[in-house]
Amino acid sequence: MVFNCEVSKTTIEKHLKPFGDTMHTLILGLMFACGEQANKATVPGDLPQKGAVIATVNNKTIHQGTVDDILSQFSEDKIKEFKASGGLEQVKEQLVLTEALYQEAIKAKLHEEEDVKTALAMASRGVLAEALVQSNAEKRATDELIKKWYDDHLVQFRKNEVDLSLIMSKSEEDAQGIKAELDGGADFIALAKAKSTDERTKDSGGAMGPVDLRQLPPTMKTPIEAGNEGDFIGPINLMGQWAVLKINKKINEVTPLEEVKDQVKESVMREQSQTYVEEIRAAATVVFPEGTTTEAKTPAPLNKEELKKDLNPQSK
């Protein structure tokens, strides 16, 4: 049997759309492993009774505090998105279902079986280990370190876009005629509305808006990169039709740190989590039985799901 205690951000995100069986596992693990108390060590999974009662299952109450604890680790925006997508009601329903299953498992004394005891103990260790790593990573992710990481990875936040307008023609001859009119001073917007065969942009005078250069095919990207703002490019063969483009504006700017700070912080915390794990392992005094050997390996970057599997062999 496997009881998964962690309620991870990845799990919640998976349930934003659609909701599925993983939510059942999520709640089941919470109720079996997370609520263990010292004075009730033989009957694990007794959740704290905090907040208003949201349901009663066989005379056993489920409280709002449990739902709040599940959601407390997420940002306000993520919680709003989760609630808007129906996730909150799904959590409550799964808590009800899992409470009923939990009661039956306790009646069957499954928690007294040795393999289940081990699974519960490893789940508790996994939760504590992750909480420790997360807490230390949070402390280490200072504003100074976040700024340094942003500066060191600036290329990731550089926009390389171009604002384009398009006139599409069915033949190269027609496209060449349009290009000649534009070179002669014709108004691009008027020409696009009158002659473009692209229904998506025709009514707006050919306006495509900003386009990421990295997503364009070489037949478009190369002449656009070589051109200047205001230039007409083409004709270019695009899947059997012919395009004449106008470079309205080249956009080469960096997204400010303020707009990507949460994203950068997550990256910093991932790195700091890995560093902390390596530090703890290096500082630990480890003695293996005589005759056994271990091969030193550089740990892979910390992954919550993999950490959970490592700490709970039965989940593999």
mmCIF file of C-alpha atoms in Angstrom:
data_model
loop_
_atom_site.group_PDB
_atom_site.id
_atom_site.type_symbol
_atom_site.label_atom_id
_atom_site.label_comp_id
_atom_site.label_asym_id
_atom_site.label_seq_id
_atom_site.Cartn_x
_atom_site.Cartn_y
_atom_site.Cartn_z
ATOM 1 C CA MET A 1 0.000 0.000 0.000
ATOM 2 C CA VAL A 2 1.130 3.525 -0.742
ATOM 3 C CA PHE A 3 0.076 6.577 1.218
ATOM 4 C CA ASN A 4 1.274 9.836 -0.274
ATOM 5 C CA CYS A 5 1.267 12.668 2.244
ATOM 6 C CA GLU A 6 2.602 15.551 0.186
ATOM 7 C CA VAL A 7 0.188 18.120 -1.195
ATOM 8 C CA SER A 8 2.508 19.629 -3.795
ATOM 9 C CA LYS A 9 1.999 22.633 -6.066
ATOM 10 C CA THR A 10 2.383 20.331 -9.045
ATOM 11 C CA THR A 11 -0.498 18.203 -7.755
ATOM 12 C CA ILE A 12 -2.788 21.203 -7.339
ATOM 13 C CA GLU A 13 -1.905 22.487 -10.803
ATOM 14 C CA LYS A 14 -2.740 19.097 -12.293
ATOM 15 C CA HIS A 15 -6.205 19.402 -10.803
ATOM 16 C CA LEU A 16 -6.943 22.851 -12.138
ATOM 17 C CA LYS A 17 -8.049 21.082 -15.321
ATOM 18 C CA PRO A 18 -9.182 18.433 -15.305
ATOM 19 C CA PHE A 19 -9.702 17.005 -11.836
ATOM 20 C CA GLY A 20 -8.725 13.376 -11.622
ATOM 21 C CA ASP A 21 -7.717 10.381 -9.522
ATOM 22 C CA THR A 22 -4.569 12.046 -8.195
ATOM 23 C CA MET A 23 -6.692 14.274 -5.961
ATOM 24 C CA HIS A 24 -7.990 11.159 -4.245
ATOM 25 C CA THR A 25 -4.414 10.018 -3.598
ATOM 26 C CA LEU A 26 -3.510 13.506 -2.402
ATOM 27 C CA ILE A 27 -6.238 13.618 0.236
ATOM 28 C CA LEU A 28 -5.783 9.975 1.184
ATOM 29 C CA GLY A 29 -2.133 10.579 1.934
ATOM 30 C CA LEU A 30 -2.941 13.706 3.925
ATOM 31 C CA MET A 31 -5.387 11.897 6.167
ATOM 32 C CA PHE A 32 -3.270 8.786 6.697
ATOM 33 C CA ALA A 33 0.136 10.296 7.245
ATOM 34 C CA CYS A 34 0.086 14.025 7.896
ATOM 35 C CA GLY A 35 -2.040 14.127 11.006
ATOM 36 C CA GLU A 36 -0.164 11.645 13.137
ATOM 37 C CA GLN A 37 0.070 12.774 16.771
ATOM 38 C CA ALA A 38 2.440 11.543 19.449
ATOM 39 C CA ASN A 39 -0.331 10.536 21.832
ATOM 40 C CA LYS A 40 -2.160 8.647 19.099
ATOM 41 C CA ALA A 41 0.802 6.973 17.452
ATOM 42 C CA THR A 42 -1.057 3.698 16.985
ATOM 43 C CA VAL A 43 -3.924 5.375 15.132
ATOM 44 C CA PRO A 44 -2.346 7.753 12.599
ATOM 45 C CA GLY A 45 -4.201 10.233 10.463
ATOM 46 C CA ASP A 46 -6.282 12.081 13.067
ATOM 47 C CA LEU A 47 -6.578 15.572 11.582
ATOM 48 C CA PRO A 48 -6.723 18.741 13.716
ATOM 49 C CA GLN A 49 -10.247 20.043 14.250
ATOM 50 C CA LYS A 50 -9.794 23.685 13.251
ATOM 51 C CA GLY A 51 -12.400 26.028 11.843
ATOM 52 C CA ALA A 52 -15.994 25.452 10.885
ATOM 53 C CA VAL A 53 -17.354 21.990 10.202
ATOM 54 C CA ILE A 54 -17.707 21.475 6.447
ATOM 55 C CA ALA A 55 -18.985 17.889 6.572
ATOM 56 C CA THR A 56 -19.726 15.029 8.951
ATOM 57 C CA VAL A 57 -18.964 11.448 7.924
ATOM 58 C CA ASN A 58 -20.279 8.710 10.216
ATOM 59 C CA ASN A 59 -20.304 11.168 13.146
ATOM 60 C CA LYS A 60 -16.714 12.232 12.393
ATOM 61 C CA THR A 61 -16.338 15.921 11.520
ATOM 62 C CA ILE A 62 -14.192 17.424 8.776
ATOM 63 C CA HIS A 63 -13.161 21.030 9.342
ATOM 64 C CA GLN A 64 -12.394 24.024 7.158
ATOM 65 C CA GLY A 65 -8.935 24.202 8.715
ATOM 66 C CA THR A 66 -7.928 21.079 6.805
ATOM 67 C CA VAL A 67 -8.830 22.704 3.494
ATOM 68 C CA ASP A 68 -7.044 25.896 4.540
ATOM 69 C CA ASP A 69 -3.897 23.933 5.402
ATOM 70 C CA ILE A 70 -3.908 22.274 1.991
ATOM 71 C CA LEU A 71 -4.174 25.613 0.189
ATOM 72 C CA SER A 72 -1.951 27.677 2.491
ATOM 73 C CA GLN A 73 1.283 26.920 0.649
ATOM 74 C CA PHE A 74 0.046 28.431 -2.623
ATOM 75 C CA SER A 75 -0.076 32.000 -3.873
ATOM 76 C CA GLU A 76 -3.311 33.984 -3.726
ATOM 77 C CA ASP A 77 -3.529 34.012 -7.516
ATOM 78 C CA LYS A 78 -3.163 30.241 -7.691
ATOM 79 C CA ILE A 79 -5.803 29.745 -4.994
ATOM 80 C CA LYS A 80 -8.217 32.060 -6.840
ATOM 81 C CA GLU A 81 -7.622 30.138 -10.051
ATOM 82 C CA PHE A 82 -8.112 26.856 -8.215
ATOM 83 C CA LYS A 83 -11.398 27.994 -6.676
ATOM 84 C CA ALA A 84 -12.661 29.454 -9.950
ATOM 85 C CA SER A 85 -12.074 26.142 -11.722
ATOM 86 C CA GLY A 86 -14.109 24.167 -9.187
ATOM 87 C CA GLY A 87 -11.115 22.771 -7.363
ATOM 88 C CA LEU A 88 -12.295 23.754 -3.892
ATOM 89 C CA GLU A 89 -15.449 21.671 -4.087
ATOM 90 C CA GLN A 90 -13.399 18.810 -5.480
ATOM 91 C CA VAL A 91 -11.094 18.955 -2.460
ATOM 92 C CA LYS A 92 -14.050 18.889 -0.073
ATOM 93 C CA GLU A 93 -15.629 15.944 -1.866
ATOM 94 C CA GLN A 94 -12.360 14.027 -1.800
ATOM 95 C CA LEU A 95 -11.954 14.761 1.909
ATOM 96 C CA VAL A 96 -15.393 13.247 2.499
ATOM 97 C CA LEU A 97 -14.615 10.186 0.398
ATOM 98 C CA THR A 98 -11.222 9.689 1.975
ATOM 99 C CA GLU A 99 -12.629 10.081 5.487
ATOM 100 C CA ALA A 100 -14.991 7.201 4.787
ATOM 101 C CA LEU A 101 -12.146 5.088 3.387
ATOM 102 C CA TYR A 102 -9.887 6.069 6.275
ATOM 103 C CA GLN A 103 -12.459 4.948 8.825
ATOM 104 C CA GLU A 104 -12.761 1.574 7.103
ATOM 105 C CA ALA A 105 -8.972 1.183 6.985
ATOM 106 C CA ILE A 106 -8.707 1.860 10.720
ATOM 107 C CA LYS A 107 -11.505 -0.618 11.400
ATOM 108 C CA ALA A 108 -9.558 -3.199 9.402
ATOM 109 C CA LYS A 109 -6.471 -2.354 11.511
ATOM 110 C CA LEU A 110 -4.383 -1.819 8.387
ATOM 111 C CA HIS A 111 -2.290 0.689 10.314
ATOM 112 C CA GLU A 112 -1.018 -2.174 12.460
ATOM 113 C CA GLU A 113 0.459 -4.035 9.487
ATOM 114 C CA GLU A 114 4.242 -3.781 9.317
ATOM 115 C CA ASP A 115 4.469 -2.663 5.692
ATOM 116 C CA VAL A 116 1.892 0.051 6.310
ATOM 117 C CA LYS A 117 3.721 1.196 9.446
ATOM 118 C CA THR A 118 6.876 1.543 7.371
ATOM 119 C CA ALA A 119 5.023 3.429 4.645
ATOM 120 C CA LEU A 120 3.548 5.826 7.198
ATOM 121 C CA ALA A 121 6.922 6.391 8.849
ATOM 122 C CA MET A 122 8.611 7.056 5.505
ATOM 123 C CA ALA A 123 5.805 9.408 4.484
ATOM 124 C CA SER A 124 6.299 11.384 7.699
ATOM 125 C CA ARG A 125 10.042 11.535 7.101
ATOM 126 C CA GLY A 126 9.444 12.699 3.565
ATOM 127 C CA VAL A 127 7.184 15.522 4.707
ATOM 128 C CA LEU A 128 9.682 16.638 7.352
ATOM 129 C CA ALA A 129 12.632 16.439 4.958
ATOM 130 C CA GLU A 130 10.857 18.456 2.313
ATOM 131 C CA ALA A 131 9.661 21.021 4.837
ATOM 132 C CA LEU A 132 13.245 21.444 6.039
ATOM 133 C CA VAL A 133 14.619 21.871 2.524
ATOM 134 C CA GLN A 134 11.814 24.236 1.530
ATOM 135 C CA SER A 135 12.243 26.346 4.655
ATOM 136 C CA ASN A 136 15.979 26.750 4.151
ATOM 137 C CA ALA A 137 15.617 27.493 0.448
ATOM 138 C CA GLU A 138 13.067 30.191 1.283
ATOM 139 C CA LYS A 139 15.457 31.807 3.762
ATOM 140 C CA ARG A 140 18.344 31.715 1.296
ATOM 141 C CA ALA A 141 16.355 33.220 -1.585
ATOM 142 C CA THR A 142 17.128 36.807 -0.595
ATOM 143 C CA ASP A 143 16.374 39.807 -2.792
ATOM 144 C CA GLU A 144 20.103 40.177 -3.385
ATOM 145 C CA LEU A 145 20.445 36.600 -4.614
ATOM 146 C CA ILE A 146 17.313 36.900 -6.740
ATOM 147 C CA LYS A 147 18.739 40.022 -8.413
ATOM 148 C CA LYS A 148 22.063 38.273 -9.056
ATOM 149 C CA TRP A 149 20.351 35.246 -10.615
ATOM 150 C CA TYR A 150 18.282 37.553 -12.817
ATOM 151 C CA ASP A 151 21.379 39.431 -13.979
ATOM 152 C CA ASP A 152 23.269 36.194 -14.652
ATOM 153 C CA HIS A 153 20.409 34.823 -16.769
ATOM 154 C CA LEU A 154 19.364 38.043 -18.462
ATOM 155 C CA VAL A 155 19.244 36.409 -21.882
ATOM 156 C CA GLN A 156 16.209 34.401 -20.731
ATOM 157 C CA PHE A 157 14.243 37.600 -20.165
ATOM 158 C CA ARG A 158 15.219 39.434 -23.335
ATOM 159 C CA LYS A 159 12.392 39.985 -25.804
ATOM 160 C CA ASN A 160 13.326 39.503 -29.448
ATOM 161 C CA GLU A 161 10.115 40.425 -31.220
ATOM 162 C CA VAL A 162 8.994 42.304 -34.282
ATOM 163 C CA ASP A 163 5.690 44.057 -34.928
ATOM 164 C CA LEU A 164 4.561 43.038 -38.413
ATOM 165 C CA SER A 165 1.823 43.740 -40.912
ATOM 166 C CA LEU A 166 0.896 41.298 -43.678
ATOM 167 C CA ILE A 167 -0.610 41.276 -47.152
ATOM 168 C CA MET A 168 -1.195 37.761 -48.446
ATOM 169 C CA SER A 169 -1.665 36.881 -52.128
ATOM 170 C CA LYS A 170 -2.528 33.657 -53.935
ATOM 171 C CA SER A 171 0.232 34.014 -56.529
ATOM 172 C CA GLU A 172 3.778 35.315 -56.645
ATOM 173 C CA GLU A 173 2.806 37.597 -59.520
ATOM 174 C CA ASP A 174 0.080 39.259 -57.447
ATOM 175 C CA ALA A 175 2.469 39.633 -54.504
ATOM 176 C CA GLN A 176 5.107 41.236 -56.716
ATOM 177 C CA GLY A 177 2.504 43.705 -57.956
ATOM 178 C CA ILE A 178 1.562 44.611 -54.365
ATOM 179 C CA LYS A 179 5.228 45.015 -53.432
ATOM 180 C CA ALA A 180 5.699 47.350 -56.397
ATOM 181 C CA GLU A 181 2.718 49.456 -55.317
ATOM 182 C CA LEU A 182 4.105 49.731 -51.789
ATOM 183 C CA ASP A 183 7.539 50.697 -53.069
ATOM 184 C CA GLY A 184 5.774 53.346 -55.128
ATOM 185 C CA GLY A 185 4.211 54.884 -52.034
ATOM 186 C CA ALA A 186 0.851 53.089 -51.724
ATOM 187 C CA ASP A 187 -0.737 52.975 -48.277
ATOM 188 C CA PHE A 188 -0.142 49.550 -46.708
ATOM 189 C CA ILE A 189 -3.319 49.506 -44.602
ATOM 190 C CA ALA A 190 -5.576 50.448 -47.516
ATOM 191 C CA LEU A 191 -3.866 47.927 -49.789
ATOM 192 C CA ALA A 192 -4.195 45.142 -47.205
ATOM 193 C CA LYS A 193 -7.911 45.796 -46.743
ATOM 194 C CA ALA A 194 -8.451 45.825 -50.504
ATOM 195 C CA LYS A 195 -6.266 42.952 -51.693
ATOM 196 C CA SER A 196 -5.063 40.671 -48.878
ATOM 197 C CA THR A 197 -6.390 37.112 -48.944
ATOM 198 C CA ASP A 198 -5.648 36.574 -45.242
ATOM 199 C CA GLU A 199 -9.021 36.851 -43.533
ATOM 200 C CA ARG A 200 -7.501 37.042 -40.031
ATOM 201 C CA THR A 201 -5.622 40.284 -40.660
ATOM 202 C CA LYS A 202 -7.353 41.829 -43.666
ATOM 203 C CA ASP A 203 -9.928 43.898 -41.784
ATOM 204 C CA SER A 204 -7.255 45.336 -39.475
ATOM 205 C CA GLY A 205 -5.153 46.501 -42.396
ATOM 206 C CA GLY A 206 -2.812 43.514 -42.176
ATOM 207 C CA ALA A 207 -1.782 44.074 -38.552
ATOM 208 C CA MET A 208 -0.260 40.929 -37.003
ATOM 209 C CA GLY A 209 1.046 42.539 -33.828
ATOM 210 C CA PRO A 210 4.269 41.541 -32.039
ATOM 211 C CA VAL A 211 5.732 38.202 -33.139
ATOM 212 C CA ASP A 212 8.582 36.297 -31.484
ATOM 213 C CA LEU A 213 11.371 36.096 -34.061
ATOM 214 C CA ARG A 214 12.476 32.759 -32.644
ATOM 215 C CA GLN A 215 9.179 31.222 -33.725
ATOM 216 C CA LEU A 216 9.394 32.339 -37.350
ATOM 217 C CA PRO A 217 10.657 30.095 -40.172
ATOM 218 C CA PRO A 218 14.058 31.041 -41.634
ATOM 219 C CA THR A 219 12.431 32.276 -44.851
ATOM 220 C CA MET A 220 10.782 35.030 -42.786
ATOM 221 C CA LYS A 221 13.258 35.444 -39.946
ATOM 222 C CA THR A 222 16.360 36.062 -42.066
ATOM 223 C CA PRO A 223 15.052 38.972 -44.200
ATOM 224 C CA ILE A 224 13.257 40.506 -41.211
ATOM 225 C CA GLU A 225 16.440 40.487 -39.121
ATOM 226 C CA ALA A 226 18.300 42.110 -42.006
ATOM 227 C CA GLY A 227 15.604 44.740 -42.545
ATOM 228 C CA ASN A 228 14.831 47.991 -40.781
ATOM 229 C CA GLU A 229 11.668 49.470 -39.335
ATOM 230 C CA GLY A 230 9.399 50.633 -42.162
ATOM 231 C CA ASP A 231 10.869 48.203 -44.724
ATOM 232 C CA PHE A 232 8.702 46.016 -46.954
ATOM 233 C CA ILE A 233 9.800 42.370 -47.086
ATOM 234 C CA GLY A 234 8.912 39.802 -49.723
ATOM 235 C CA PRO A 235 7.302 38.263 -51.565
ATOM 236 C CA ILE A 236 7.846 35.169 -49.375
ATOM 237 C CA ASN A 237 6.327 31.769 -50.128
ATOM 238 C CA LEU A 238 4.326 30.635 -47.106
ATOM 239 C CA MET A 239 2.767 27.211 -47.638
ATOM 240 C CA GLY A 240 1.740 27.919 -51.222
ATOM 241 C CA GLN A 241 0.681 31.530 -50.737
ATOM 242 C CA TRP A 242 2.772 34.653 -51.058
ATOM 243 C CA ALA A 243 3.314 37.207 -48.324
ATOM 244 C CA VAL A 244 4.479 40.791 -48.365
ATOM 245 C CA LEU A 245 5.390 42.035 -44.887
ATOM 246 C CA LYS A 246 5.984 45.416 -43.340
ATOM 247 C CA ILE A 247 8.337 45.798 -40.381
ATOM 248 C CA ASN A 248 6.501 48.213 -38.115
ATOM 249 C CA LYS A 249 8.789 47.991 -35.103
ATOM 250 C CA LYS A 250 11.616 45.849 -33.791
ATOM 251 C CA ILE A 251 11.301 45.060 -30.102
ATOM 252 C CA ASN A 252 14.528 44.183 -28.330
ATOM 253 C CA GLU A 253 14.073 44.840 -24.637
ATOM 254 C CA VAL A 254 14.459 43.063 -21.314
ATOM 255 C CA THR A 255 11.507 42.100 -19.121
ATOM 256 C CA PRO A 256 11.937 43.967 -15.792
ATOM 257 C CA LEU A 257 12.772 41.914 -12.714
ATOM 258 C CA GLU A 258 9.567 43.078 -11.028
ATOM 259 C CA GLU A 259 7.501 41.265 -13.670
ATOM 260 C CA VAL A 260 9.345 37.941 -13.325
ATOM 261 C CA LYS A 261 10.451 38.031 -9.684
ATOM 262 C CA ASP A 262 8.277 35.085 -8.628
ATOM 263 C CA GLN A 263 9.625 33.009 -11.505
ATOM 264 C CA VAL A 264 13.216 33.935 -10.679
ATOM 265 C CA LYS A 265 12.673 33.181 -6.996
ATOM 266 C CA GLU A 266 11.480 29.676 -7.850
ATOM 267 C CA SER A 267 14.661 29.089 -9.834
ATOM 268 C CA VAL A 268 16.807 30.409 -6.988
ATOM 269 C CA MET A 269 15.003 28.189 -4.507
ATOM 270 C CA ARG A 270 15.524 25.119 -6.693
ATOM 271 C CA GLU A 271 19.247 25.794 -6.798
ATOM 272 C CA GLN A 272 19.437 26.563 -3.097
ATOM 273 C CA SER A 273 17.467 23.413 -2.274
ATOM 274 C CA GLN A 274 20.003 21.318 -4.151
ATOM 275 C CA THR A 275 22.905 23.120 -2.476
ATOM 276 C CA TYR A 276 21.406 22.611 0.973
ATOM 277 C CA VAL A 277 20.787 18.900 0.380
ATOM 278 C CA GLU A 278 24.402 18.465 -0.729
ATOM 279 C CA GLU A 279 25.639 20.354 2.343
ATOM 280 C CA ILE A 280 23.608 18.205 4.736
ATOM 281 C CA ARG A 281 24.777 14.990 3.073
ATOM 282 C CA ALA A 282 28.408 16.097 3.128
ATOM 283 C CA ALA A 283 28.216 17.082 6.807
ATOM 284 C CA ALA A 284 26.572 13.823 7.901
ATOM 285 C CA THR A 285 28.685 11.172 9.622
ATOM 286 C CA VAL A 286 27.801 7.995 7.757
ATOM 287 C CA VAL A 287 29.180 4.544 8.546
ATOM 288 C CA PHE A 288 28.346 1.573 6.341
ATOM 289 C CA PRO A 289 28.761 -2.028 7.492
ATOM 290 C CA GLU A 290 32.185 -3.462 6.762
ATOM 291 C CA GLY A 291 32.370 -5.021 3.329
ATOM 292 C CA THR A 292 29.784 -2.763 1.712
ATOM 293 C CA THR A 293 30.719 0.000 -0.676
ATOM 294 C CA THR A 294 29.004 3.063 -2.027
ATOM 295 C CA GLU A 295 29.774 4.891 -5.226
ATOM 296 C CA ALA A 296 29.970 8.652 -4.818
ATOM 297 C CA LYS A 297 27.725 10.472 -7.253
ATOM 298 C CA THR A 298 26.900 14.094 -7.785
ATOM 299 C CA PRO A 299 23.247 14.450 -6.747
ATOM 300 C CA ALA A 300 20.793 15.453 -9.420
ATOM 301 C CA PRO A 301 18.835 18.688 -8.907
ATOM 302 C CA LEU A 302 16.247 18.284 -6.169
ATOM 303 C CA ASN A 303 12.859 17.173 -7.401
ATOM 304 C CA LYS A 304 9.975 16.969 -4.940
ATOM 305 C CA GLU A 305 8.470 13.879 -6.524
ATOM 306 C CA GLU A 306 11.821 12.075 -6.745
ATOM 307 C CA LEU A 307 12.690 13.029 -3.169
ATOM 308 C CA LYS A 308 9.388 11.592 -2.064
ATOM 309 C CA LYS A 309 10.090 8.350 -3.953
ATOM 310 C CA ASP A 310 13.578 8.081 -2.468
ATOM 311 C CA LEU A 311 12.221 8.461 1.034
ATOM 312 C CA ASN A 312 9.318 6.098 0.448
ATOM 313 C CA PRO A 313 10.515 2.937 -1.344
ATOM 314 C CA GLN A 314 6.997 1.538 -1.519
ATOM 315 C CA SER A 315 5.942 4.364 -3.833
ATOM 316 C CA LYS A 316 8.268 3.173 -6.581
#
